[in-house]
Protein backbone atom coordinates (compact mmCIF):
# COMPACT_ATOMS: atom_id res chain seq x y z
CA UNK A 1 0.00 0.00 0.00
CA UNK A 2 1.49 3.28 -1.04
CA UNK A 3 -1.44 5.59 -0.33
CA UNK A 4 -2.68 6.28 3.20
CA UNK A 5 -6.12 7.19 1.83
CA UNK A 6 -6.66 3.72 0.33
CA UNK A 7 -6.35 2.09 3.76
CA UNK A 8 -9.32 0.99 5.82
CA UNK A 9 -9.44 0.70 9.60
CA UNK A 10 -12.08 -0.34 12.11
CA UNK A 11 -13.26 2.43 14.41
CA UNK A 12 -13.40 1.67 18.11
CA UNK A 13 -17.22 1.44 17.82
CA UNK A 14 -16.83 -1.39 15.29
CA UNK A 15 -17.65 0.60 12.14
CA UNK A 16 -15.34 0.22 9.16
CA UNK A 17 -13.68 3.49 8.21
CA UNK A 18 -11.97 4.53 5.02
CA UNK A 19 -9.02 6.79 5.78
CA UNK A 20 -9.90 8.79 2.65
CA UNK A 21 -12.31 10.68 4.92
CA UNK A 22 -9.20 12.38 6.32
CA UNK A 23 -7.79 13.42 2.94
CA UNK A 24 -6.49 16.98 2.71
CA UNK A 25 -6.02 17.05 6.49
CA UNK A 26 -2.88 17.13 8.58
CA UNK A 27 -2.87 14.01 10.76
CA UNK A 28 -1.08 12.95 13.91
CA UNK A 29 -1.30 9.15 14.08
CA UNK A 30 -0.50 7.64 17.48
CA UNK A 31 -0.38 4.10 18.88
CA UNK A 32 -1.92 4.43 22.32
CA UNK A 33 -2.26 2.44 25.55
CA UNK A 34 -4.34 2.94 28.69
CA UNK A 35 -1.86 1.63 31.25
CA UNK A 36 1.38 3.18 30.05
CA UNK A 37 3.61 5.77 31.67
CA UNK A 38 2.85 7.97 28.66
CA UNK A 39 -0.95 7.57 28.93
CA UNK A 40 -1.23 11.10 30.30
CA UNK A 41 -0.30 12.24 26.78
CA UNK A 42 -3.97 11.75 25.91
CA UNK A 43 -4.43 15.22 27.49
CA UNK A 44 -1.88 16.77 25.15
CA UNK A 45 -3.28 14.93 22.14
CA UNK A 46 -6.77 16.18 22.95
CA UNK A 47 -5.38 19.68 23.40
CA UNK A 48 -3.94 19.50 19.86
CA UNK A 49 -7.29 18.24 18.57
CA UNK A 50 -9.06 21.19 20.22
CA UNK A 51 -6.46 23.69 19.01
CA UNK A 52 -6.33 22.61 15.36
CA UNK A 53 -9.35 20.32 14.82
CA UNK A 54 -11.60 23.13 13.60
CA UNK A 55 -9.14 23.55 10.75
CA UNK A 56 -7.97 20.62 8.63
CA UNK A 57 -6.38 18.47 11.36
CA UNK A 58 -7.09 15.25 13.24
CA UNK A 59 -5.37 13.14 15.82
CA UNK A 60 -6.01 9.45 15.07
CA UNK A 61 -5.59 7.05 18.00
CA UNK A 62 -4.77 3.38 17.47
CA UNK A 63 -4.69 1.34 20.68
CA UNK A 64 -2.00 -1.33 20.76
CA UNK A 65 -1.22 -4.03 23.32
CA UNK A 66 2.20 -5.09 22.01
CA UNK A 67 4.27 -3.28 24.63
CA UNK A 68 4.17 -4.60 28.19
CA UNK A 69 0.48 -5.62 27.91
CA UNK A 70 -0.43 -1.98 28.62
CA UNK A 71 -3.66 -2.02 26.62
CA UNK A 72 -5.42 -5.12 27.98
CA UNK A 73 -9.03 -3.97 27.52
CA UNK A 74 -11.45 -4.54 24.68
CA UNK A 75 -12.63 -1.74 22.41
CA UNK A 76 -15.56 -0.78 24.64
CA UNK A 77 -13.34 -0.57 27.74
CA UNK A 78 -10.74 1.47 25.85
CA UNK A 79 -13.39 3.87 24.50
CA UNK A 80 -14.89 4.34 27.97
CA UNK A 81 -11.44 4.96 29.46
CA UNK A 82 -10.54 7.54 26.82
CA UNK A 83 -13.76 9.50 27.17
CA UNK A 84 -14.18 9.28 30.95
CA UNK A 85 -10.53 9.90 31.95
CA UNK A 86 -9.35 12.19 29.17
CA UNK A 87 -12.48 13.49 27.38
CA UNK A 88 -11.05 12.33 24.06
CA UNK A 89 -12.96 13.66 21.05
CA UNK A 90 -10.55 12.65 18.29
CA UNK A 91 -11.19 9.44 16.32
CA UNK A 92 -10.14 6.25 18.08
CA UNK A 93 -9.82 2.97 16.27
CA UNK A 94 -9.90 -0.70 17.26
CA UNK A 95 -6.84 -2.24 18.82
CA UNK A 96 -4.20 -3.11 16.24
CA UNK A 97 -0.69 -4.48 15.98
CA UNK A 98 2.06 -2.10 14.89
CA UNK A 99 4.90 -4.65 14.62
CA UNK A 100 5.21 -8.25 13.46
CA UNK A 101 3.36 -10.39 10.95
CA UNK A 102 -0.04 -8.91 11.80
CA UNK A 103 1.02 -5.27 11.48
CA UNK A 104 -1.90 -3.12 10.38
CA UNK A 105 -1.46 -1.83 6.79
CA UNK A 106 -1.47 1.77 8.04
CA UNK A 107 1.55 1.09 10.21
CA UNK A 108 3.36 -0.73 7.42
CA UNK A 109 3.07 2.48 5.41
CA UNK A 110 3.89 4.88 8.26
CA UNK A 111 7.00 2.95 9.28
CA UNK A 112 8.22 2.70 5.70
CA UNK A 113 7.83 6.44 5.11
CA UNK A 114 9.36 7.57 8.43
CA UNK A 115 11.97 5.24 9.85
CA UNK A 116 13.10 5.34 13.44
CA UNK A 117 16.52 5.64 15.01
CA UNK A 118 19.31 4.18 12.86
CA UNK A 119 16.83 3.52 10.06
CA UNK A 120 14.80 0.93 11.93
CA UNK A 121 11.16 0.54 11.03
CA UNK A 122 9.83 -1.14 14.16
CA UNK A 123 7.84 0.79 16.73
CA UNK A 124 9.69 0.76 20.03
CA UNK A 125 6.89 1.72 22.45
CA UNK A 126 3.42 3.15 22.98
CA UNK A 127 2.73 6.75 21.95
CA UNK A 128 5.03 6.80 18.94
CA UNK A 129 3.61 9.56 16.76
CA UNK A 130 3.59 10.11 12.99
CA UNK A 131 2.87 13.52 11.50
CA UNK A 132 1.21 13.29 8.08
CA UNK A 133 0.79 16.24 5.70
CA UNK A 134 -2.33 17.14 3.69
CA UNK A 135 -1.08 15.00 0.81
CA UNK A 136 -0.99 11.87 2.96
CA UNK A 137 2.81 11.80 3.24
CA UNK A 138 4.54 11.12 6.55
CA UNK A 139 6.76 14.09 7.27
CA UNK A 140 8.09 13.16 10.70
CA UNK A 141 8.15 10.42 13.29
CA UNK A 142 8.16 11.36 16.98
CA UNK A 143 9.33 9.23 19.90
CA UNK A 144 7.03 8.32 22.79
CA UNK A 145 8.96 10.80 24.95
CA UNK A 146 8.05 13.68 22.61
CA UNK A 147 5.13 15.43 24.28
CA UNK A 148 2.20 16.34 22.04
CA UNK A 149 2.53 20.02 23.00
CA UNK A 150 6.02 20.06 21.48
CA UNK A 151 4.56 19.07 18.09
CA UNK A 152 2.16 22.05 17.83
CA UNK A 153 4.59 24.26 15.88
CA UNK A 154 5.21 21.50 13.33
CA UNK A 155 1.45 21.02 12.91
CA UNK A 156 1.00 24.77 12.49
CA UNK A 157 3.61 24.84 9.70
CA UNK A 158 1.78 22.08 7.82
CA UNK A 159 -1.57 23.84 8.24
CA UNK A 160 -0.32 26.93 6.37
XYZ file of N, CA, C and O in Angstrom:
640
model
N 0.837 -1.188 0.000
C 0.000 0.000 0.000
C 0.874 1.241 0.000
O 1.683 1.426 0.878
N 0.679 2.080 -0.967
C 1.495 3.278 -1.042
C 0.700 4.532 -0.748
O 1.247 5.610 -0.691
N -0.595 4.427 -0.535
C -1.444 5.590 -0.326
C -2.231 5.431 0.972
O -3.032 4.506 1.110
N -2.008 6.343 1.900
C -2.682 6.279 3.198
C -4.205 6.314 3.034
O -4.932 5.709 3.806
N -4.677 7.016 1.998
C -6.118 7.186 1.825
C -6.813 5.961 1.240
O -8.038 5.911 1.179
N -6.050 4.964 0.829
C -6.659 3.722 0.330
C -6.803 2.684 1.438
O -7.343 1.612 1.224
N -6.342 3.025 2.636
C -6.353 2.088 3.764
C -7.665 2.190 4.535
O -8.214 3.271 4.712
N -8.124 1.054 4.979
C -9.325 0.993 5.819
C -8.911 0.595 7.233
O -7.919 -0.095 7.426
N -9.693 1.047 8.204
C -9.439 0.695 9.600
C -10.774 0.639 10.332
O -11.712 1.359 9.970
N -10.849 -0.207 11.328
C -12.078 -0.343 12.106
C -12.069 0.672 13.243
O -11.115 0.735 14.015
N -13.117 1.479 13.306
C -13.258 2.425 14.414
C -13.497 1.658 15.718
O -13.926 0.502 15.695
N -13.270 2.328 16.819
C -13.401 1.674 18.112
C -14.848 1.235 18.382
O -15.084 0.342 19.175
N -15.813 1.838 17.670
C -17.216 1.439 17.819
C -17.588 0.284 16.890
O -18.745 -0.116 16.824
N -16.597 -0.233 16.148
C -16.832 -1.390 15.288
C -17.111 -1.057 13.834
O -17.101 -1.939 12.981
N -17.372 0.213 13.523
C -17.650 0.604 12.142
C -16.366 0.619 11.321
O -15.326 1.054 11.799
N -16.479 0.169 10.094
C -15.345 0.217 9.163
C -15.180 1.655 8.690
O -16.153 2.323 8.363
N -13.957 2.134 8.661
C -13.682 3.491 8.210
C -12.694 3.450 7.055
O -11.789 2.623 7.022
N -12.880 4.350 6.142
C -11.974 4.528 5.020
C -11.163 5.773 5.343
O -11.726 6.846 5.572
N -9.843 5.652 5.387
C -9.023 6.795 5.779
C -9.070 7.933 4.762
O -8.592 9.030 5.044
N -9.720 7.701 3.620
C -9.896 8.787 2.653
C -10.752 9.912 3.242
O -10.681 11.046 2.770
N -11.518 9.621 4.289
C -12.315 10.683 4.922
C -11.415 11.747 5.566
O -11.877 12.836 5.899
N -10.140 11.431 5.728
C -9.195 12.377 6.318
C -8.284 13.019 5.263
O -7.294 13.651 5.605
N -8.628 12.840 3.995
C -7.793 13.417 2.939
C -7.805 14.935 3.064
O -8.772 15.538 3.537
N -6.694 15.526 2.661
C -6.485 16.977 2.715
C -6.453 17.511 4.147
O -6.679 18.698 4.374
N -6.181 16.641 5.096
C -6.023 17.052 6.491
C -4.615 16.700 6.958
O -4.023 15.725 6.497
N -4.108 17.477 7.882
C -2.881 17.126 8.581
C -3.290 16.134 9.661
O -4.298 16.329 10.353
N -2.533 15.053 9.797
C -2.869 14.008 10.760
C -1.712 13.769 11.717
O -0.549 13.842 11.322
N -2.049 13.451 12.952
C -1.080 12.953 13.910
C -1.579 11.576 14.319
O -2.598 11.453 15.004
N -0.901 10.537 13.843
C -1.302 9.148 14.078
C -0.478 8.609 15.247
O 0.757 8.698 15.224
N -1.162 8.049 16.243
C -0.502 7.637 17.482
C -0.960 6.246 17.902
O -2.155 5.966 17.915
N 0.003 5.372 18.263
C -0.376 4.097 18.876
C -0.464 4.350 20.389
O 0.471 4.840 21.003
N -1.621 4.059 20.947
C -1.924 4.433 22.324
C -2.044 3.221 23.236
O -2.156 2.087 22.766
N -2.057 3.488 24.539
C -2.261 2.440 25.545
C -2.781 3.092 26.820
O -2.375 4.196 27.182
N -3.672 2.403 27.503
C -4.339 2.939 28.688
C -3.545 2.797 29.980
O -3.828 3.492 30.953
N -2.581 1.891 30.007
C -1.859 1.626 31.252
C -0.355 1.839 31.084
O 0.452 1.083 31.600
N -0.004 2.883 30.382
C 1.383 3.185 30.053
C 1.821 4.438 30.813
O 0.998 5.284 31.156
N 3.093 4.561 31.044
C 3.609 5.767 31.673
C 3.363 7.014 30.840
O 3.372 8.128 31.358
N 3.115 6.837 29.548
C 2.849 7.967 28.663
C 1.354 8.217 28.452
O 0.980 9.102 27.682
N 0.500 7.460 29.131
C -0.947 7.571 28.928
C -1.443 8.992 29.150
O -2.375 9.439 28.481
N -0.803 9.715 30.049
C -1.233 11.101 30.302
C -1.095 11.978 29.056
O -1.641 13.079 29.012
N -0.400 11.489 28.033
C -0.295 12.236 26.781
C -1.638 12.373 26.070
O -1.796 13.211 25.181
N -2.625 11.570 26.465
C -3.972 11.755 25.914
C -4.413 13.205 26.113
O -5.075 13.784 25.241
N -4.069 13.815 27.254
C -4.426 15.219 27.494
C -3.829 16.121 26.427
O -4.510 16.975 25.863
N -2.548 15.953 26.152
C -1.877 16.767 25.148
C -2.412 16.517 23.749
O -2.541 17.449 22.943
N -2.714 15.256 23.447
C -3.280 14.926 22.138
C -4.644 15.588 21.965
O -4.944 16.159 20.911
N -5.453 15.539 23.013
C -6.775 16.178 22.952
C -6.632 17.696 22.840
O -7.397 18.347 22.114
N -5.634 18.242 23.502
C -5.383 19.681 23.396
C -5.051 20.065 21.948
O -5.545 21.070 21.436
N -4.241 19.259 21.272
C -3.944 19.503 19.857
C -5.209 19.406 19.008
O -5.428 20.214 18.103
N -6.040 18.403 19.311
C -7.293 18.240 18.566
C -8.168 19.478 18.733
O -8.746 19.976 17.768
N -8.250 20.000 19.960
C -9.060 21.186 20.216
C -8.456 22.426 19.550
O -9.175 23.267 19.025
N -7.140 22.525 19.573
C -6.456 23.689 19.012
C -6.563 23.750 17.496
O -6.783 24.825 16.930
N -6.402 22.610 16.825
C -6.332 22.605 15.364
C -7.495 21.883 14.679
O -7.627 21.970 13.455
N -8.306 21.163 15.410
C -9.349 20.321 14.817
C -10.389 21.071 14.023
O -10.994 20.522 13.112
N -10.623 22.345 14.353
C -11.603 23.135 13.603
C -11.060 23.495 12.225
O -11.803 23.921 11.351
N -9.745 23.344 12.055
C -9.137 23.553 10.749
C -9.087 22.178 10.076
O -9.944 21.366 10.287
N -8.067 21.915 9.317
C -7.968 20.621 8.628
C -6.936 19.764 9.341
O -5.828 19.561 8.842
N -7.300 19.258 10.530
C -6.383 18.474 11.362
C -7.164 17.441 12.153
O -8.279 17.689 12.595
N -6.543 16.276 12.346
C -7.091 15.245 13.235
C -5.966 14.460 13.872
O -4.992 14.101 13.208
N -6.144 14.184 15.161
C -5.371 13.139 15.821
C -6.119 11.856 15.524
O -7.357 11.833 15.537
N -5.413 10.773 15.249
C -6.014 9.452 15.068
C -5.348 8.520 16.065
O -4.128 8.330 16.018
N -6.125 7.934 16.977
C -5.586 7.050 18.000
C -5.805 5.583 17.663
O -6.928 5.178 17.350
N -4.723 4.812 17.754
C -4.765 3.380 17.466
C -4.237 2.607 18.668
O -3.025 2.467 18.836
N -5.133 2.121 19.533
C -4.689 1.338 20.685
C -3.888 0.108 20.260
O -4.185 -0.510 19.236
N -2.884 -0.207 21.060
C -2.001 -1.329 20.764
C -1.567 -1.979 22.071
O -1.230 -1.285 23.033
N -1.578 -3.294 22.100
C -1.222 -4.032 23.316
C 0.084 -4.806 23.149
O 0.310 -5.803 23.815
N 0.962 -4.351 22.284
C 2.199 -5.089 22.014
C 3.359 -4.720 22.931
O 4.417 -5.313 22.828
N 3.173 -3.748 23.790
C 4.271 -3.281 24.630
C 3.885 -3.405 26.105
O 3.125 -2.590 26.623
N 4.399 -4.417 26.756
C 4.166 -4.603 28.187
C 2.729 -4.854 28.573
O 2.350 -4.624 29.721
N 1.908 -5.326 27.647
C 0.480 -5.617 27.908
C -0.185 -4.411 28.584
O -0.904 -4.546 29.571
N 0.072 -3.216 28.026
C -0.430 -1.979 28.624
C -1.747 -1.501 28.030
O -2.238 -0.434 28.389
N -2.331 -2.302 27.147
C -3.665 -2.017 26.623
C -4.468 -3.309 26.640
O -4.791 -3.891 25.604
N -4.778 -3.801 27.857
C -5.419 -5.116 27.979
C -6.912 -5.141 27.662
O -7.463 -6.196 27.382
N -7.587 -3.993 27.679
C -9.033 -3.968 27.524
C -9.512 -4.214 26.114
O -8.747 -4.215 25.156
N -10.835 -4.433 26.004
C -11.449 -4.542 24.676
C -11.818 -3.136 24.192
O -11.632 -2.144 24.910
N -12.337 -3.053 22.993
C -12.631 -1.744 22.407
C -13.572 -0.914 23.272
O -13.369 0.291 23.440
N -14.598 -1.528 23.815
C -15.559 -0.783 24.642
C -14.880 -0.227 25.892
O -15.089 0.931 26.264
N -14.049 -1.036 26.540
C -13.337 -0.569 27.737
C -12.377 0.560 27.395
O -12.277 1.545 28.135
N -11.676 0.435 26.279
C -10.739 1.471 25.855
C -11.485 2.769 25.558
O -11.082 3.855 25.998
N -12.595 2.679 24.834
C -13.391 3.867 24.501
C -13.886 4.548 25.769
O -13.799 5.780 25.892
N -14.401 3.764 26.705
C -14.887 4.338 27.966
C -13.764 5.016 28.730
O -13.946 6.101 29.294
N -12.601 4.384 28.774
C -11.442 4.957 29.460
C -11.059 6.297 28.831
O -10.852 7.293 29.528
N -10.969 6.324 27.515
C -10.539 7.542 26.816
C -11.504 8.703 27.025
O -11.076 9.844 27.204
N -12.791 8.417 27.002
C -13.764 9.501 27.171
C -13.944 9.892 28.635
O -14.043 11.073 28.940
N -13.951 8.934 29.538
C -14.179 9.278 30.947
C -12.954 9.881 31.625
O -13.066 10.799 32.426
N -11.759 9.402 31.301
C -10.534 9.896 31.950
C -9.926 11.099 31.254
O -9.320 11.938 31.892
N -10.064 11.157 29.923
C -9.353 12.191 29.170
C -10.246 13.003 28.233
O -9.744 13.843 27.493
N -11.542 12.749 28.231
C -12.484 13.487 27.381
C -12.032 13.543 25.919
O -12.122 14.574 25.251
N -11.547 12.417 25.434
C -11.051 12.328 24.057
C -12.199 12.525 23.068
O -13.241 11.887 23.180
N -11.976 13.435 22.116
C -12.963 13.658 21.051
C -12.423 13.249 19.685
O -13.187 13.160 18.733
N -11.109 13.027 19.581
C -10.546 12.647 18.288
C -10.867 11.188 17.977
O -11.165 10.401 18.880
N -10.845 10.810 16.712
C -11.187 9.442 16.317
C -10.252 8.403 16.950
O -9.031 8.529 16.882
N -10.857 7.408 17.543
C -10.135 6.254 18.082
C -10.548 5.040 17.269
O -11.696 4.907 16.846
N -9.601 4.149 17.087
C -9.824 2.966 16.272
C -9.656 1.715 17.119
O -9.174 1.763 18.250
N -10.053 0.581 16.570
C -9.905 -0.701 17.259
C -8.439 -1.015 17.489
O -7.566 -0.555 16.741
N -8.201 -1.822 18.486
C -6.844 -2.235 18.822
C -6.194 -2.918 17.628
O -6.828 -3.738 16.950
N -4.943 -2.555 17.373
C -4.201 -3.107 16.243
C -2.820 -3.552 16.689
O -2.413 -3.304 17.824
N -2.107 -4.175 15.758
C -0.695 -4.484 15.975
C 0.115 -3.553 15.078
O -0.258 -3.283 13.934
N 1.220 -3.041 15.624
C 2.059 -2.099 14.893
C 3.395 -2.708 14.476
O 4.156 -2.102 13.728
N 3.679 -3.905 14.964
C 4.898 -4.650 14.622
C 4.525 -6.102 14.352
O 3.478 -6.582 14.798
N 5.400 -6.807 13.660
C 5.210 -8.246 13.456
C 4.397 -8.579 12.230
O 4.058 -7.723 11.416
N 4.053 -9.875 12.127
C 3.363 -10.393 10.949
C 1.954 -9.836 10.780
O 1.431 -9.808 9.677
N 1.328 -9.420 11.874
C -0.045 -8.913 11.795
C -0.103 -7.385 11.848
O -1.128 -6.808 12.206
N 0.986 -6.738 11.479
C 1.022 -5.272 11.478
C -0.091 -4.720 10.595
O -0.274 -5.170 9.458
N -0.823 -3.757 11.134
C -1.897 -3.122 10.381
C -1.293 -2.421 9.153
O -0.212 -1.828 9.240
N -1.981 -2.466 8.008
C -1.464 -1.830 6.790
C -1.082 -0.354 6.971
O -0.114 0.116 6.363
N -1.811 0.371 7.803
C -1.465 1.771 8.039
C -0.063 1.886 8.623
O 0.737 2.718 8.186
N 0.245 1.021 9.570
C 1.552 1.092 10.209
C 2.673 0.564 9.319
O 3.811 1.005 9.436
N 2.352 -0.329 8.413
C 3.356 -0.730 7.417
C 3.775 0.492 6.607
O 4.968 0.725 6.382
N 2.797 1.286 6.202
C 3.068 2.482 5.409
C 3.782 3.553 6.229
O 4.783 4.124 5.786
N 3.285 3.837 7.418
C 3.889 4.876 8.257
C 5.355 4.573 8.544
O 6.227 5.445 8.409
N 5.634 3.335 8.921
C 7.004 2.947 9.283
C 7.937 2.976 8.073
O 9.115 3.295 8.211
N 7.407 2.670 6.906
C 8.223 2.700 5.696
C 8.580 4.144 5.329
O 9.691 4.432 4.907
N 7.612 5.052 5.490
C 7.826 6.444 5.106
C 8.640 7.242 6.124
O 9.248 8.246 5.778
N 8.616 6.834 7.390
C 9.364 7.567 8.427
C 10.020 6.549 9.351
O 9.407 6.074 10.313
N 11.231 6.232 9.057
C 11.969 5.238 9.849
C 12.389 5.828 11.190
O 12.471 7.036 11.357
N 12.671 4.945 12.114
C 13.096 5.340 13.445
C 14.597 5.521 13.530
O 15.298 5.657 12.524
N 15.102 5.473 14.742
C 16.525 5.639 15.007
C 17.333 4.596 14.237
O 16.958 3.426 14.174
N 18.408 5.036 13.636
C 19.315 4.183 12.863
C 18.617 3.471 11.703
O 19.023 2.391 11.278
N 17.524 4.075 11.207
C 16.834 3.519 10.056
C 15.935 2.334 10.332
O 15.472 1.675 9.400
N 15.680 2.048 11.602
C 14.801 0.929 11.928
C 13.353 1.295 11.624
O 12.965 2.465 11.704
N 12.571 0.300 11.299
C 11.157 0.539 11.031
C 10.278 0.200 12.230
O 9.196 0.742 12.364
N 10.707 -0.685 13.084
C 9.825 -1.138 14.161
C 9.480 -0.009 15.129
O 10.243 0.928 15.322
N 8.296 -0.131 15.688
C 7.839 0.791 16.729
C 8.434 0.279 18.035
O 8.338 -0.906 18.345
N 9.015 1.168 18.797
C 9.693 0.760 20.033
C 8.780 0.773 21.260
O 9.029 0.051 22.222
N 7.750 1.630 21.260
C 6.894 1.717 22.450
C 5.594 2.435 22.118
O 5.423 2.972 21.032
N 4.685 2.438 23.091
C 3.416 3.153 22.978
C 3.660 4.656 22.807
O 4.651 5.185 23.288
N 2.726 5.308 22.156
C 2.725 6.753 21.948
C 3.839 7.233 21.011
O 4.291 8.366 21.106
N 4.230 6.360 20.077
C 5.031 6.802 18.943
C 4.064 7.558 18.036
O 2.927 7.130 17.843
N 4.505 8.689 17.515
C 3.611 9.561 16.760
C 4.154 9.796 15.346
O 5.354 9.967 15.164
N 3.241 9.836 14.381
C 3.589 10.109 12.992
C 2.799 11.330 12.528
O 1.567 11.337 12.617
N 3.507 12.323 12.026
C 2.871 13.525 11.497
C 2.753 13.380 9.979
O 3.749 13.130 9.290
N 1.526 13.507 9.487
C 1.209 13.289 8.078
C 0.700 14.602 7.481
O -0.170 15.251 8.075
N 1.230 14.983 6.322
C 0.791 16.243 5.701
C -0.536 16.063 4.951
O -1.080 14.955 4.886
N -1.028 17.154 4.378
C -2.325 17.145 3.694
C -2.347 16.268 2.449
O -3.410 15.949 1.933
N -1.163 15.880 1.970
C -1.081 15.005 0.806
C -0.978 13.532 1.204
O -0.783 12.666 0.354
N -1.055 13.252 2.498
C -0.985 11.873 2.961
C 0.422 11.331 3.102
O 0.618 10.132 3.201
N 1.415 12.216 3.120
C 2.811 11.798 3.243
C 3.290 11.999 4.678
O 3.044 13.044 5.279
N 3.979 11.000 5.205
C 4.541 11.121 6.553
C 5.727 12.071 6.477
O 6.651 11.861 5.702
N 5.678 13.114 7.292
C 6.762 14.092 7.269
C 7.705 13.949 8.461
O 8.852 14.373 8.389
N 7.223 13.321 9.539
C 8.095 13.159 10.695
C 7.540 12.103 11.637
O 6.338 11.933 11.771
N 8.471 11.412 12.267
C 8.154 10.417 13.293
C 8.657 10.966 14.625
O 9.764 11.471 14.709
N 7.824 10.870 15.656
C 8.165 11.363 16.983
C 8.214 10.202 17.973
O 7.365 9.310 17.938
N 9.164 10.262 18.867
C 9.328 9.234 19.895
C 8.227 9.344 20.952
O 7.615 10.407 21.115
N 8.003 8.274 21.702
C 7.031 8.324 22.792
C 7.332 9.435 23.808
O 6.413 9.981 24.414
N 8.594 9.759 23.981
C 8.961 10.795 24.947
C 8.667 12.205 24.447
O 8.671 13.149 25.239
N 8.408 12.367 23.138
C 8.046 13.681 22.609
C 6.614 13.995 23.020
O 5.677 13.295 22.626
N 6.467 15.052 23.806
C 5.133 15.431 24.284
C 4.330 16.054 23.144
O 4.876 16.791 22.309
N 3.032 15.777 23.105
C 2.200 16.337 22.040
C 2.331 17.852 21.912
O 2.374 18.376 20.793
N 2.436 18.562 23.028
C 2.526 20.018 22.996
C 3.734 20.477 22.170
O 3.702 21.527 21.546
N 4.804 19.686 22.196
C 6.021 20.064 21.475
C 5.872 19.917 19.962
O 6.723 20.384 19.209
N 4.791 19.312 19.520
C 4.557 19.073 18.093
C 3.693 20.183 17.479
O 3.591 20.308 16.270
N 3.107 21.024 18.306
C 2.159 22.045 17.834
C 2.744 22.937 16.737
O 2.060 23.227 15.746
N 3.991 23.374 16.891
C 4.588 24.259 15.881
C 4.732 23.548 14.538
O 4.538 24.153 13.479
N 5.071 22.275 14.585
C 5.212 21.504 13.335
C 3.853 21.345 12.659
O 3.755 21.406 11.437
N 2.808 21.126 13.459
C 1.448 21.020 12.913
C 1.062 22.351 12.269
O 0.559 22.387 11.154
N 1.326 23.428 12.982
C 0.996 24.766 12.486
C 1.647 25.029 11.135
O 1.000 25.566 10.223
N 2.910 24.644 10.981
C 3.608 24.840 9.703
C 2.897 24.113 8.576
O 2.768 24.627 7.465
N 2.436 22.876 8.853
C 1.780 22.084 7.823
C 0.370 22.590 7.507
O -0.160 22.327 6.429
N -0.223 23.318 8.439
C -1.567 23.841 8.236
C -1.556 25.042 7.292
O -2.567 25.347 6.686
N -0.415 25.705 7.196
C -0.322 26.933 6.370
C -0.386 26.610 4.904
O 0.064 25.650 4.419
